[in-house]
Coordinates of C-alpha atoms and ligand atoms in Angstrom, one line a residue:
M5 CA 78.0 102.7 102.2
R6 CA 81.1 104.2 103.8
Q7 CA 81.9 107.8 103.0
Y8 CA 84.9 109.7 104.3
K9 CA 86.2 113.1 103.4
A10 CA 89.7 114.4 102.9
L11 CA 91.2 116.9 105.4
I12 CA 92.8 120.3 104.9
N13 CA 93.6 122.5 107.8
N14 CA 91.4 120.3 110.1
E15 CA 88.4 120.9 107.9
L16 CA 86.7 118.2 106.0
V17 CA 86.7 118.8 102.3
D18 CA 83.3 119.1 100.8
N19 CA 83.8 119.8 97.1
G20 CA 81.0 117.5 95.8
Q21 CA 83.4 115.2 94.0
W22 CA 83.9 111.6 95.0
L23 CA 86.1 108.6 94.2
E24 CA 84.5 105.2 94.5
I25 CA 86.5 102.5 96.3
M26 CA 86.0 98.9 95.4
N27 CA 85.8 95.9 97.7
P28 CA 88.1 93.4 96.1
A29 CA 86.3 90.5 97.8
T30 CA 82.8 91.3 96.6
L31 CA 83.8 93.4 93.6
E32 CA 81.2 95.9 94.8
I33 CA 81.6 99.5 95.9
A34 CA 82.9 99.5 99.5
G35 CA 82.6 103.3 99.9
K36 CA 83.7 106.6 98.6
V37 CA 86.2 109.3 99.5
S38 CA 86.7 112.9 98.3
A39 CA 88.2 113.4 94.9
L40 CA 90.4 116.5 95.3
T41 CA 90.9 119.2 92.6
P42 CA 94.2 120.9 91.9
D43 CA 93.0 123.9 93.9
D44 CA 92.3 121.7 96.9
I45 CA 95.8 120.1 96.6
N46 CA 97.5 123.5 96.5
K47 CA 95.6 124.6 99.5
A48 CA 96.7 121.5 101.4
F49 CA 100.4 122.3 100.7
S50 CA 99.9 126.0 101.5
V51 CA 98.4 125.3 105.0
A52 CA 101.1 122.7 105.6
R53 CA 103.7 125.4 104.9
S54 CA 102.1 128.1 106.9
S55 CA 101.6 126.0 110.0
Q56 CA 105.1 124.4 110.0
E57 CA 107.2 127.0 111.8
Q58 CA 104.8 127.3 114.7
W59 CA 104.5 123.5 115.0
E60 CA 108.3 123.1 115.0
Q61 CA 108.5 125.7 117.8
V62 CA 106.3 123.5 120.1
E63 CA 108.8 121.6 122.3
L64 CA 109.4 117.9 121.6
L65 CA 107.7 116.5 124.7
K66 CA 104.6 118.7 124.1
R67 CA 104.5 117.6 120.4
I68 CA 104.6 114.0 121.6
S69 CA 101.8 114.6 124.1
I70 CA 99.6 116.2 121.4
L71 CA 100.3 113.4 119.0
K72 CA 99.6 110.8 121.7
R73 CA 95.9 112.0 121.8
F74 CA 95.7 110.8 118.1
R75 CA 97.6 107.6 118.9
D76 CA 95.1 106.8 121.6
L77 CA 92.2 107.3 119.3
I78 CA 93.8 104.8 116.8
D79 CA 94.1 102.3 119.6
Q80 CA 90.5 102.8 120.7
N81 CA 89.2 102.4 117.2
K82 CA 91.5 99.6 116.1
E83 CA 88.7 97.1 115.3
E84 CA 86.9 99.6 113.2
I85 CA 90.1 100.6 111.3
A86 CA 90.9 96.9 110.7
Q87 CA 87.3 96.3 109.4
I88 CA 87.5 99.2 106.9
M89 CA 91.0 98.1 105.7
S90 CA 89.8 94.6 105.2
E91 CA 86.8 95.7 103.2
E92 CA 88.9 97.8 100.8
I93 CA 92.1 95.7 100.3
A94 CA 90.8 92.1 101.1
K95 CA 93.5 91.6 103.8
N96 CA 92.0 89.1 106.2
L97 CA 90.5 90.5 109.4
K98 CA 93.2 89.0 111.7
E99 CA 96.1 90.4 109.7
S100 CA 94.3 93.8 109.3
L101 CA 94.0 94.0 113.1
A102 CA 97.6 92.9 113.5
E103 CA 98.6 95.7 111.1
V104 CA 96.9 98.4 113.2
E105 CA 98.4 97.0 116.4
R106 CA 101.8 96.9 114.9
T107 CA 101.3 100.6 113.9
V108 CA 100.5 101.6 117.4
E109 CA 103.7 99.9 118.6
I110 CA 105.6 101.8 115.9
I111 CA 104.1 105.1 117.1
D112 CA 105.0 104.4 120.7
Y113 CA 108.6 103.4 119.7
T114 CA 108.9 106.5 117.6
F115 CA 107.9 108.8 120.5
E116 CA 110.6 107.2 122.6
E117 CA 113.3 107.2 119.8
A118 CA 112.6 110.9 119.0
K119 CA 113.9 111.7 122.5
R120 CA 117.2 110.1 121.7
I121 CA 117.9 112.2 118.6
E122 CA 120.4 114.3 120.4
P123 CA 122.6 117.1 119.1
M124 CA 126.3 116.5 118.4
A125 CA 128.9 118.8 120.0
L126 CA 132.3 119.1 118.4
T127 CA 135.4 121.1 119.2
G128 CA 136.9 122.7 116.2
E129 CA 140.7 122.2 116.4
G130 CA 143.2 121.9 113.5
M131 CA 142.6 122.2 109.8
G132 CA 143.2 125.9 110.2
A133 CA 140.8 126.4 113.0
K134 CA 140.9 126.7 116.8
N135 CA 138.7 127.9 119.6
K136 CA 135.5 126.8 118.0
L137 CA 132.6 124.8 119.5
G138 CA 130.1 123.4 117.0
V139 CA 126.7 122.2 118.1
F140 CA 124.8 120.3 115.3
S141 CA 121.1 119.6 116.0
R142 CA 118.6 117.8 113.9
V143 CA 115.8 120.2 112.8
A144 CA 112.7 119.6 110.7
K145 CA 113.0 119.6 106.9
G146 CA 109.6 121.4 106.5
V147 CA 106.7 120.0 104.5
I148 CA 106.8 116.2 104.0
L149 CA 104.7 114.5 101.3
A150 CA 103.9 111.0 102.4
I151 CA 102.5 108.6 99.7
S152 CA 101.6 105.0 100.7
P153 CA 100.8 101.8 98.7
F154 CA 97.6 99.7 98.9
N155 CA 99.1 96.7 100.6
Y156 CA 99.9 98.2 104.0
P157 CA 97.6 101.2 103.9
F158 CA 97.8 101.9 107.6
N159 CA 101.2 100.8 108.7
L160 CA 103.2 102.2 105.9
A161 CA 101.3 105.5 106.1
F162 CA 102.0 106.1 109.8
A163 CA 105.6 104.8 109.5
K164 CA 106.1 108.0 107.6
I165 CA 103.5 110.4 109.1
I166 CA 104.4 110.0 112.8
P167 CA 108.2 110.5 112.5
A168 CA 107.6 113.5 110.3
L169 CA 105.2 115.1 112.7
V170 CA 107.1 114.3 115.9
M171 CA 110.3 116.0 114.5
G172 CA 108.3 119.2 113.8
N173 CA 107.5 118.8 110.1
T174 CA 104.0 119.2 108.7
V175 CA 102.5 116.5 106.5
V176 CA 100.5 116.1 103.3
F177 CA 99.4 112.5 103.1
K178 CA 98.2 110.8 99.9
P179 CA 96.9 107.3 100.5
A180 CA 96.6 104.7 97.6
T181 CA 93.1 104.6 96.1
A182 CA 92.7 101.1 97.6
G183 CA 93.5 102.3 101.1
S184 CA 91.8 105.7 100.9
L185 CA 88.8 104.7 103.0
V186 CA 91.1 103.9 106.0
G187 CA 93.2 107.0 105.1
A188 CA 90.3 109.4 105.0
Y189 CA 88.7 107.8 108.1
M190 CA 91.7 109.3 109.8
S191 CA 90.4 112.8 109.1
E192 CA 87.8 112.3 111.8
L193 CA 90.4 111.2 114.3
V194 CA 92.6 114.2 113.6
I195 CA 89.7 116.5 114.3
K196 CA 88.7 114.5 117.4
A197 CA 92.3 114.6 118.7
E198 CA 92.4 118.4 118.2
L199 CA 95.7 118.3 116.4
P200 CA 96.9 121.8 115.6
K201 CA 95.4 123.1 112.4
G202 CA 97.3 122.3 109.2
I203 CA 100.0 120.0 110.5
F204 CA 98.4 116.8 109.1
N205 CA 96.5 117.1 105.8
I206 CA 94.9 114.1 104.0
I207 CA 94.4 114.4 100.2
T208 CA 92.6 111.7 98.3
G209 CA 92.1 111.1 94.6
R210 CA 93.4 108.8 91.9
G211 CA 97.2 108.8 91.6
R212 CA 97.2 108.8 87.8
E213 CA 95.0 111.9 87.7
I214 CA 96.5 114.0 90.5
G215 CA 99.9 112.3 91.1
D216 CA 102.0 114.7 89.0
I217 CA 100.2 117.7 90.4
I218 CA 100.9 116.5 93.9
T219 CA 104.6 115.6 93.5
S220 CA 105.5 118.8 91.6
N221 CA 104.2 121.2 94.2
P222 CA 106.9 123.7 95.0
E223 CA 106.2 123.7 98.8
I224 CA 107.5 120.1 99.2
D225 CA 110.7 119.7 101.1
M226 CA 110.8 115.9 101.1
I227 CA 108.8 113.0 99.5
S228 CA 108.6 109.7 101.4
F229 CA 107.1 107.2 98.9
T230 CA 106.3 103.5 99.0
G231 CA 105.0 101.8 95.9
S232 CA 106.0 100.4 92.5
V233 CA 109.2 101.0 90.6
G234 CA 107.3 102.7 87.7
I235 CA 105.7 105.4 89.9
G236 CA 108.8 105.7 92.0
N237 CA 110.8 106.6 88.9
Q238 CA 108.2 109.1 87.8
I239 CA 108.5 110.8 91.2
R240 CA 112.3 110.9 90.8
K241 CA 111.6 113.1 87.7
N242 CA 108.9 115.3 89.2
G243 CA 110.4 115.6 92.7
S244 CA 114.0 115.9 91.6
T245 CA 114.6 119.1 93.6
T246 CA 113.3 117.7 96.9
D247 CA 114.8 115.1 99.2
L248 CA 113.5 111.6 98.4
V249 CA 113.0 108.3 100.3
L250 CA 111.7 105.7 97.9
E251 CA 110.8 102.1 99.0
L252 CA 109.9 100.2 95.8
G253 CA 109.4 96.7 94.5
G254 CA 111.3 93.5 95.0
K255 CA 112.1 90.0 93.7
D256 CA 113.4 88.5 96.9
P257 CA 115.2 85.2 96.3
A258 CA 115.4 82.4 98.9
L259 CA 118.5 80.3 98.5
V260 CA 118.2 76.8 100.1
L261 CA 121.7 75.6 100.7
D262 CA 121.0 72.4 102.7
D263 CA 118.2 70.1 103.7
L264 CA 118.9 69.9 107.4
N265 CA 115.7 71.6 108.5
L266 CA 113.5 71.4 105.5
D267 CA 110.3 71.5 107.4
K268 CA 111.1 74.8 109.0
Y269 CA 112.5 76.2 105.7
C270 CA 109.2 75.3 104.0
D271 CA 107.1 77.1 106.6
E272 CA 109.2 80.2 106.3
I273 CA 109.1 80.1 102.5
I274 CA 105.4 79.5 102.4
N275 CA 104.6 82.3 104.8
G276 CA 107.0 84.5 102.9
A277 CA 105.6 83.7 99.5
F278 CA 101.9 83.6 100.2
G279 CA 101.2 85.9 103.2
Y280 CA 98.6 88.4 102.1
S281 CA 98.4 86.4 98.9
G282 CA 102.0 87.4 97.9
Q283 CA 101.2 91.1 97.9
R284 CA 104.2 92.1 100.0
C285 CA 107.3 93.9 98.7
T286 CA 109.3 91.4 100.8
A287 CA 107.5 88.3 99.6
V288 CA 109.7 85.3 98.6
K289 CA 109.4 85.7 94.9
R290 CA 111.8 82.9 93.7
V291 CA 113.5 79.9 95.3
L292 CA 117.0 79.0 94.2
V293 CA 117.9 75.4 95.1
N294 CA 119.9 72.5 93.7
N295 CA 118.3 69.4 92.1
E296 CA 118.9 67.0 94.9
I297 CA 117.3 69.3 97.6
A298 CA 114.6 70.5 95.2
D299 CA 113.4 66.8 94.8
K300 CA 112.7 66.8 98.6
L301 CA 111.6 70.4 99.0
V302 CA 109.0 70.6 96.2
P303 CA 106.7 67.8 97.5
L304 CA 106.9 69.2 101.0
L305 CA 106.0 72.7 99.8
K306 CA 103.1 71.2 97.7
N307 CA 101.5 69.5 100.7
K308 CA 101.7 72.5 102.9
I309 CA 100.5 74.9 100.1
E310 CA 97.5 72.7 99.4
S311 CA 96.5 73.0 103.1
L312 CA 96.3 76.8 102.9
S313 CA 92.8 78.1 103.2
V314 CA 91.6 80.0 100.2
G315 CA 88.6 82.3 100.5
M316 CA 87.3 85.6 101.8
P317 CA 88.9 88.0 104.2
K318 CA 85.9 88.1 106.6
D319 CA 86.4 84.4 107.1
N320 CA 90.1 84.9 107.8
A321 CA 91.2 82.8 104.8
F322 CA 95.0 82.8 104.3
I323 CA 94.7 83.3 100.6
T324 CA 92.2 86.1 99.7
P325 CA 91.4 87.8 96.4
V326 CA 94.2 90.0 95.0
I327 CA 93.6 93.7 94.8
D328 CA 91.8 93.7 91.4
E329 CA 91.1 91.7 88.2
K330 CA 93.8 93.6 86.3
S331 CA 96.4 92.4 88.8
A332 CA 95.0 88.9 88.6
D333 CA 95.3 89.0 84.8
F334 CA 99.0 90.0 85.1
I335 CA 99.7 87.2 87.6
Q336 CA 98.0 84.7 85.3
S337 CA 100.0 85.9 82.4
L338 CA 103.2 85.0 84.3
I339 CA 101.9 81.5 85.0
D340 CA 100.8 81.0 81.4
D341 CA 104.2 82.2 80.0
A342 CA 106.0 79.8 82.3
K343 CA 103.7 76.9 81.3
Q344 CA 104.1 77.6 77.7
K345 CA 107.9 77.6 78.0
G346 CA 107.9 74.2 79.7
A347 CA 107.6 74.8 83.5
N348 CA 105.8 72.3 85.7
I349 CA 102.7 73.6 87.6
V350 CA 103.0 71.5 90.8
T351 CA 99.8 72.9 92.4
G352 CA 97.4 75.8 91.8
D353 CA 96.8 77.6 88.6
K354 CA 93.2 77.9 89.4
R355 CA 91.3 81.2 89.5
E356 CA 87.9 82.7 90.1
K357 CA 87.9 86.3 89.0
N358 CA 90.6 87.9 91.2
L359 CA 90.7 85.0 93.7
M360 CA 93.8 83.0 92.8
W361 CA 94.8 79.7 94.3
P362 CA 98.4 79.5 95.6
T363 CA 100.5 78.3 92.7
L364 CA 103.9 76.4 92.9
I365 CA 105.8 76.4 89.6
D366 CA 108.8 74.0 89.3
N367 CA 111.6 73.9 86.7
V368 CA 111.4 77.6 86.0
S369 CA 114.1 78.6 83.5
L370 CA 115.7 81.9 83.1
D371 CA 113.9 82.7 79.8
M372 CA 110.6 82.8 81.7
K373 CA 109.1 86.1 82.9
V374 CA 108.3 84.7 86.3
A375 CA 112.0 84.2 87.0
W376 CA 112.5 88.0 86.9
E377 CA 109.3 90.0 87.2
E378 CA 107.5 90.9 90.4
P379 CA 104.1 89.2 90.3
F380 CA 102.6 90.7 93.5
G381 CA 100.4 87.6 93.8
P382 CA 100.3 84.1 95.2
I383 CA 102.8 82.3 92.9
L384 CA 106.2 80.8 93.8
P385 CA 108.7 79.8 91.1
I386 CA 111.4 77.2 91.8
I387 CA 114.6 77.6 89.9
R388 CA 116.9 74.6 90.0
I389 CA 120.5 75.6 90.0
D390 CA 123.6 73.4 90.7
T391 CA 126.1 75.6 92.5
I392 CA 126.1 78.4 95.1
D393 CA 128.1 80.6 92.6
E394 CA 125.3 80.3 90.1
M395 CA 122.6 81.0 92.7
V396 CA 124.4 84.2 93.8
K397 CA 124.7 85.2 90.1
I398 CA 121.0 84.8 89.5
A399 CA 120.1 86.4 92.8
N400 CA 122.2 89.5 91.7
D401 CA 121.3 89.5 88.0
S402 CA 118.0 91.3 89.0
Q403 CA 116.9 94.9 88.6
F404 CA 115.7 94.6 92.2
G405 CA 117.7 94.6 95.4
L406 CA 115.3 94.6 98.4
Q407 CA 116.0 91.5 100.5
A408 CA 117.0 87.9 100.2
S409 CA 116.9 84.8 102.4
I410 CA 119.4 82.0 102.9
F411 CA 118.5 78.7 104.5
C412 CA 121.5 76.9 105.8
Q413 CA 122.6 75.4 109.1
D414 CA 126.3 76.1 108.6
I415 CA 126.4 79.7 109.8
S416 CA 129.8 80.5 108.3
K417 CA 128.7 79.3 104.9
A418 CA 125.4 81.3 105.2
I419 CA 127.2 84.5 106.2
L420 CA 129.8 84.1 103.5
T421 CA 127.1 83.6 100.9
A422 CA 125.0 86.5 102.3
K423 CA 127.9 88.9 101.9
R424 CA 127.9 88.2 98.2
I425 CA 124.3 89.1 97.7
K426 CA 123.4 92.6 96.5
T427 CA 120.2 93.5 98.4
G428 CA 119.5 95.9 101.3
T429 CA 119.2 93.0 103.8
V430 CA 119.8 89.2 103.8
N431 CA 117.9 87.1 106.3
I432 CA 119.5 83.9 107.5
N433 CA 117.0 81.1 108.2
S434 CA 113.9 83.2 108.0
R435 CA 111.8 84.7 105.3
P436 CA 112.5 88.3 104.1
Q437 CA 110.7 90.9 106.2
R438 CA 110.7 94.6 107.0
G439 CA 110.2 94.1 110.8
P440 CA 111.0 94.7 113.5
D441 CA 110.3 98.2 112.4
S442 CA 113.2 99.5 114.6
F443 CA 115.6 97.9 112.0
P444 CA 116.8 100.0 109.1
F445 CA 114.8 98.9 106.0
L446 CA 116.1 99.6 102.5
G447 CA 116.3 98.5 99.0
I448 CA 119.1 99.0 96.5
K449 CA 119.1 99.2 92.7
D450 CA 115.5 99.6 91.5
S451 CA 114.2 98.7 94.9
G452 CA 114.7 102.1 96.4
E453 CA 116.6 105.1 97.6
G454 CA 117.2 106.1 101.2
V455 CA 116.3 104.1 104.3
Q456 CA 113.2 103.6 106.4
G457 CA 112.9 102.2 109.9
I458 CA 112.0 104.2 113.0
R459 CA 115.4 105.8 113.8
E460 CA 116.3 106.1 110.1
S461 CA 113.0 107.9 109.4
L462 CA 113.5 110.4 112.2
L463 CA 116.9 111.1 110.7
S464 CA 115.8 111.3 107.1
M465 CA 113.0 113.7 108.0
T466 CA 115.4 116.1 109.6
R467 CA 118.6 117.9 108.6
Y468 CA 121.6 119.1 110.6
M469 CA 121.5 122.7 111.8
G470 CA 124.9 123.9 113.0
L471 CA 125.6 126.6 115.5
V472 CA 129.3 127.4 115.8
I473 CA 130.5 129.4 118.8
N474 CA 133.9 131.1 118.4
Y475 CA 135.6 131.9 121.6
Ligands
LIG507 P1 101.7 102.0 93.0 O1 100.7 101.7 92.0 O2 103.1 102.5 92.7 O3 101.0 103.1 94.0 C1 101.7 103.6 95.1 C2 101.1 105.0 95.5 O4 101.5 105.9 94.4 C3 99.6 105.1 95.6 O5 99.3 106.0 96.6 C4 99.2 105.6 94.2 O6 97.9 106.2 94.2 C5 100.3 106.6 94.0 N1 100.5 107.1 92.7 C6 100.0 106.6 91.5 N2 100.4 107.3 90.5 C7 101.1 108.3 91.0 C8 101.8 109.5 90.4 N3 101.9 109.7 89.1 N4 102.5 110.3 91.2 C9 102.5 110.1 92.6 N5 101.8 109.1 93.2 C10 101.2 108.2 92.4 O7 102.0 100.8 94.0 P2 100.9 99.8 94.7 O8 100.2 99.0 93.7 O9 100.0 100.6 95.6 O10 101.8 98.9 95.6 C11 102.5 97.8 95.1 C12 103.9 98.1 94.8 O11 104.5 98.7 96.0 C13 104.7 96.8 94.6 O12 105.7 97.0 93.6 C14 105.5 96.6 96.0 O13 106.6 95.8 95.9 C15 105.7 98.0 96.3 N6 105.9 98.1 97.8 C16 107.2 98.4 98.2 C17 107.4 98.4 99.6 C18 108.8 98.7 100.1 O14 108.9 99.1 101.3 N7 109.9 98.5 99.4 C19 106.4 98.3 100.5 C20 105.1 98.1 100.0 C21 104.9 98.0 98.6 P3 96.7 105.5 93.5 O15 96.5 104.2 94.3 O16 95.6 106.4 93.6 O17 97.1 105.2 92.1
LIG508 O1 105.1 95.3 101.3 C1 106.2 95.7 101.8 C2 106.3 95.8 103.2 O2 107.2 96.8 103.6 C3 106.6 94.5 103.8 O3 106.5 94.5 105.2 O4 107.9 92.5 105.6 O5 106.5 93.5 107.4 O6 105.4 92.3 105.5 P1 106.6 93.1 105.9

């Protein structure tokens, strides 16, 4: 059985307490990680604080070359990392490896982009001032708490950790429980890479037990959190005196405005809705389409959905078990509610424990929960709507505002409609997606606060420091 320890000040934590991590595919224990106590957690923040100033004083190119040793170890161990990830979150092996490789690319890009975070020089003239030269540089915020979700345990962790470290911050990292094996496996790589002591600390334990203790620690200068709206809002309360970047849930709509390339639209919608069994914040979580186009779209979607492989992550099945049985129960409750209120199950609605077949639900009406709630599972509701005005209204009548898609060959019509949609990003003729990671990534309304993306993270994890020369 796998067993990995948390890391504080480059020392593995050995407090005799363990947290068991389940394999969602076998429903057996995949391994265990350290379960930290409040004292351990305080120590992690305290060493992060005491090592920060010295780390920030290391010049940028030197910091990059130190962190590159760690990046190279990730690259050398990518198959092992993908295997661990696949065992604890049931993401198929191919996609797990792709996640690690994408992360290495993010790290490389971040190293390059950090060199372009240049100071701004201003002459102070007017408004009562003259003979002033202001130089405003970006400096580290201090101690950054990074909290990642289960669905991208590697990528979303390092999309926070690397920009924080490269800009001279120190990090306390809390992975999701499902995702802790791969998180704590990093402890060994940090030691091997001989990163300076205390700059990168990994704390593991169940969020509902230690979450509040972590997020209310007074040493934190900034929290970068990705996860659900419920926990995000709790963090808003606990971390109200620190800077926050929150990337939360979504209910991304796909508006299909014509039938000029339906085959391509279907492929995008299916990959968007069912990739990693629908457990992506940017999954297509509802389709808005008029009756005439829906009559052609639904049979096409049905055929393609029925050809998706359903099975185990080790066999690279497209649809794999969702993270746990509780999550499967919730997804099933949305299907049952829709059925009971008159929706038409076109395909799917089959389940073995937490393995759920991809489910297409047609004629979803606005009184059904699945029209509004985030399932985080392999179900796709079709809402039949007559006009673009009504589609825009339904798209916007949501608590969420992460992304949306518009499928339409008339680019002017697509752009004019996109501009009316209240989400962080609208994708024209593709599924919603975070990448490429160099793009700003943000949610509005309940979907988040602040912006991620490579450059945006380098900026959000620093602040201006002004030097004004009077001559
Ligand atoms: P979650 O349950 O909110 O957990 C996210 C993280 O918060 C985990 O590390 C969790 O640890 C931790 N946590 C739990 N309770 C906490 C507390 N009281 N204080 C501080 N941290 C706490 O979310 P999830 O189930 O892992 O991920 C799915 C959700 O994330 C979906 O809603 C999805 O849309 C969203 N998501 C959003 C984005 C985005 O960029 N917008 C990206 C990915 C996912 P434990 O696991 O130990 O509880
Ligand atoms: O789960 C949320 C992720 O940020 C989505 O990333 O669009 O690259 O799958 P993705």
